[in-house]
Amino acid sequence: MTQELLIPFFMIIALVYCSVGFGGGSSYIALMLLFNFEFQSIPTIALGCNIIVVCSGAFHYIKNKQVNWRLVLPFCLSSIPASYLGASISLEKDVFRAILGGALLLSALKMLFFKAKDYDQTKLPSFYISLFVGSVLGLISGTIGIGGGIFLSPIMYTFRWSHPRFIASTCCLFILFNSCSGLLGQLMKPQGMIQTQKILPLIIAVFVGAQIGAFLSSKKLSPKLLKVITGVLVLFVSLRLLMID
C-alpha cells in the first residue's frame, strides 16, 4: 500500500470523528502504522491533524456556550504538563502498536456495546479526582501521540460526570490542549521535526474532512449512526494492529 492512499482515508477519518466531537488521532496513527509510515514521525503528524480537526469543534462549543469550564479546567491543568512529559518518552514500535491497538479495541467495544444511561442525575467529579484523571490520561496520551478523548469520554459517561453535550465539549477541549502540549513535546525530540511537504497533503485532507463533518453534524445527522460507523472503523483498525506479526 502506498502512502498516497492515506490522503482519502485521513479525510474520511476527520469527517467521521469531527461529527462526534473527536479528533481521530488514534486512527491516524493506526493507519500510518498499517501503511508502514516512518515510525518516528507518526505521533507528530497525528497530533497536528488532531489540532486541525478539533479546533472547529472547540470554536463551535465555546461560541454556543456549551462548555462547563469548571468541568474542563481541572482535567486540562494536570493533563497539559503530563502530556508534554509523555511525549518525551520513546517506545519501541511493537510496544507502541500493542498499547494503541488495545486502547482502540476497548474504545470500539465501548462505542458499539455501551448503553447510554439516564443523565437526569449527574454529579461533577471533585477537583482532585479531575486532576488525577487528567494527569494519568495526559501521560498515556502524550506517550502514544493522541489527544486522549477516547479515554476520557467513556470514563465521564460511566460515572455520569455531566450531560452528553458537556461531555462532548469537555473531551473536545481536552483533546485540543493535550494535542498542543504533546505536539510541543514531540517537536523537542531530535526526530520530532518533519518535512512540511510530507504532511501538507494530509493536513489539507483532514481540514476538508473536518469541514464536511462539521456540516453533517450541524444537519442533525443521527449521532447513533455516527457512533456505530466510528465504532466499526476503530474496531477494524484495532484488530489489524493487534494481528500484525
PDB file of N, CA and C in Angstrom, residues 33 36-43 91-94 96-97:
ATOM      1  N   LEU A  33       0.703   3.280  10.803  1.00  0.00           N
ATOM      2  CA  LEU A  33       1.427   2.055  11.131  1.00  0.00           C
ATOM      3  C   LEU A  33       1.123   0.960  10.105  1.00  0.00           C
ATOM      4  N   ASN A  36       2.952   1.391   6.931  1.00  0.00           N
ATOM      5  CA  ASN A  36       4.417   1.400   7.085  1.00  0.00           C
ATOM      6  C   ASN A  36       5.009   2.803   6.948  1.00  0.00           C
ATOM      7  N   PHE A  37       4.345   3.781   7.547  1.00  0.00           N
ATOM      8  CA  PHE A  37       4.864   5.143   7.548  1.00  0.00           C
ATOM      9  C   PHE A  37       6.074   5.212   8.456  1.00  0.00           C
ATOM     10  N   GLU A  38       6.908   6.210   8.244  1.00  0.00           N
ATOM     11  CA  GLU A  38       8.101   6.386   9.079  1.00  0.00           C
ATOM     12  C   GLU A  38       7.693   6.518  10.542  1.00  0.00           C
ATOM     13  N   PHE A  39       8.111   5.568  11.360  1.00  0.00           N
ATOM     14  CA  PHE A  39       7.596   5.436  12.724  1.00  0.00           C
ATOM     15  C   PHE A  39       7.818   6.683  13.571  1.00  0.00           C
ATOM     16  N   GLN A  40       9.011   7.264  13.500  1.00  0.00           N
ATOM     17  CA  GLN A  40       9.352   8.375  14.376  1.00  0.00           C
ATOM     18  C   GLN A  40       8.504   9.621  14.124  1.00  0.00           C
ATOM     19  N   SER A  41       7.982   9.761  12.922  1.00  0.00           N
ATOM     20  CA  SER A  41       7.208  10.964  12.594  1.00  0.00           C
ATOM     21  C   SER A  41       5.705  10.795  12.827  1.00  0.00           C
ATOM     22  N   ILE A  42       5.268   9.583  13.147  1.00  0.00           N
ATOM     23  CA  ILE A  42       3.835   9.300  13.262  1.00  0.00           C
ATOM     24  C   ILE A  42       3.137  10.148  14.329  1.00  0.00           C
ATOM     25  N   PRO A  43       3.622  10.200  15.589  1.00  0.00           N
ATOM     26  CA  PRO A  43       2.911  10.993  16.599  1.00  0.00           C
ATOM     27  C   PRO A  43       2.800  12.473  16.241  1.00  0.00           C
ATOM     28  N   LEU A  91       8.983   4.863  22.806  1.00  0.00           N
ATOM     29  CA  LEU A  91       8.603   3.465  22.911  1.00  0.00           C
ATOM     30  C   LEU A  91       9.098   2.674  21.706  1.00  0.00           C
ATOM     31  N   GLU A  92       9.346   1.401  21.920  1.00  0.00           N
ATOM     32  CA  GLU A  92       9.630   0.516  20.792  1.00  0.00           C
ATOM     33  C   GLU A  92       8.371   0.378  19.943  1.00  0.00           C
ATOM     34  N   LYS A  93       8.553   0.157  18.657  1.00  0.00           N
ATOM     35  CA  LYS A  93       7.414   0.125  17.743  1.00  0.00           C
ATOM     36  C   LYS A  93       6.390  -0.937  18.127  1.00  0.00           C
ATOM     37  N   ASP A  94       6.846  -2.125  18.519  1.00  0.00           N
ATOM     38  CA  ASP A  94       5.926  -3.206  18.863  1.00  0.00           C
ATOM     39  C   ASP A  94       5.128  -2.876  20.124  1.00  0.00           C
ATOM     40  N   PHE A  96       4.517   0.191  21.244  1.00  0.00           N
ATOM     41  CA  PHE A  96       3.655   1.294  20.831  1.00  0.00           C
ATOM     42  C   PHE A  96       2.399   0.754  20.151  1.00  0.00           C
ATOM     43  N   ARG A  97       2.578  -0.173  19.211  1.00  0.00           N
ATOM     44  CA  ARG A  97       1.462  -0.723  18.453  1.00  0.00           C
ATOM     45  C   ARG A  97       0.515  -1.519  19.355  1.00  0.00           C
TER      46      ARG A  97
END
